[in-house]
């Protein structure tokens, strides 16, 4: 089955837009004419970071293998299932393709308690004994990986702007790892490896934060992530103080990011009418025909909007104290240039999770019993299934 055209429906936040809008994929060439937008999946990169850290720590890997063995046996042992039911506990299932399943597995085992855990493990054909040090290590592992898990869950949501979460999430993880590296007894090496992996796999973001030179092959080097964060009223620059930079470096970072924003806005300035100047606030009157020729031009029959100087618009936006939901804020915003840019940049998906859900729905619809579906009906059914909550 072939598809002649690709369409994407972008709906952000939990507020239904005034009108559904279908964007032809070719329209996004206006945002970046120099190269196609092919961004890495943020959640996949985050999973690789966790695997880098856990895989290099022998003590941690050995304890995780015991947890997986216990989970596997609990699925086929009726005695263990009865014992867990008596304790009102459960052991989560491990999935090798998703690191957060290991996190939930460890958390479920630690919640059982050392005494009850020993009684459960004794029911195994080949019992695996958890030492006190291993239990304490698993508790530290939960504390270290908790922010990674929370970020993973949040970025899988379909009701938030995921692109704007990337930079604050990376900053939060770096701060979290730095604050905990000296307060652990068993997971110091894990924290160091995680920190190195985050800096490596998100090098483009880290280098921009440190005012370092960014290479073309640096992962996550696209400024779209910073633009999306700044254009989300929930973030703006509120994530910067957590870096604990000196006042000079903090101001330098803000000016650099503001310049990125202005550069993107200025790319569209050539599309403005010839009589519009960026130096002043210029009124643009619509060409709507008046009902009466003698009607006062200042009446409601003629709509007037103002094109504001980009610098003035950016300053007004960052000084605006309103912190409402993304779609609610931009729907009623008068920052026309920023609104246009936000619509484009924040429509980027930071992860492939929503697309994977679409493929899952498509697989259920195009089943062996419905092989005679034509292309048009199939695409319509997938579209309605994916967006049924908004219809």
Coordinates of N, CA and C in Angstrom, one line a residue, residues 3-4 23 32 45 52 55 75-76 90 105 109 166 182 192 214 222 234 258 274 279 298 318 323 347 380 383 386:
X3 N 1.4 5.6 -0.1 CA 0.8 6.8 0.3 C 1.3 7.9 -0.6
X4 N 0.4 8.6 -1.2 CA 0.9 9.7 -2.1 C 1.2 11.0 -1.4
X23 N -1.3 20.2 8.1 CA -0.1 20.8 7.6 C 0.6 19.9 6.6
X32 N 13.2 25.9 7.9 CA 14.6 25.7 7.7 C 14.9 25.2 6.3
X45 N 17.4 8.3 23.1 CA 18.7 8.8 23.6 C 18.8 8.7 25.1
X52 N 24.1 2.9 29.2 CA 25.5 3.2 29.3 C 26.0 3.2 30.8
X55 N 25.1 -0.6 32.4 CA 25.9 -1.6 31.8 C 27.3 -1.6 32.2
X75 N 6.2 -15.3 37.3 CA 5.2 -15.4 36.3 C 4.7 -16.8 36.1
X76 N 5.5 -17.8 36.5 CA 5.1 -19.2 36.2 C 5.0 -20.0 37.5
X90 N 3.3 -7.2 44.4 CA 3.4 -7.7 43.1 C 4.8 -7.4 42.6
X105 N 10.6 -2.7 38.1 CA 10.8 -4.0 38.6 C 11.6 -3.9 40.0
X109 N 10.3 -4.8 43.9 CA 11.0 -5.7 44.7 C 11.5 -5.1 46.0
X166 N 12.8 19.1 26.3 CA 14.1 18.5 26.1 C 15.2 19.3 26.9
X182 N 28.2 12.8 45.4 CA 29.0 12.7 46.6 C 28.2 12.2 47.8
X192 N 28.6 8.8 37.9 CA 29.6 9.3 37.0 C 29.4 8.9 35.6
X214 N 30.0 24.3 18.8 CA 29.1 23.2 18.4 C 29.5 22.7 17.1
X222 N 20.6 21.0 17.2 CA 19.7 21.9 16.5 C 19.1 22.9 17.5
X234 N 5.5 28.0 30.0 CA 5.8 27.3 31.3 C 7.3 27.4 31.6
X258 N 18.3 34.6 23.2 CA 17.5 35.7 22.6 C 17.9 36.0 21.1
X274 N 5.6 45.4 1.7 CA 6.7 46.3 1.5 C 6.7 47.6 2.4
X279 N 11.1 49.1 12.3 CA 11.6 50.1 13.2 C 10.5 50.7 14.1
X298 N -12.6 54.1 11.1 CA -12.1 53.7 12.4 C -13.2 52.8 13.1
X318 N 9.0 38.0 27.2 CA 9.7 37.5 28.4 C 9.4 38.2 29.7
X323 N 1.5 32.7 32.9 CA 2.1 31.4 32.7 C 0.9 30.4 32.6
X347 N 5.6 22.3 17.2 CA 4.9 21.2 16.7 C 5.8 20.0 16.5
X380 N -8.3 7.3 6.5 CA -9.4 8.0 7.2 C -9.6 7.3 8.5
X383 N -6.8 8.1 10.9 CA -6.8 9.5 11.4 C -7.9 9.7 12.4
X386 N -6.8 7.9 15.8 CA -5.8 8.6 16.5 C -6.3 9.9 17.2

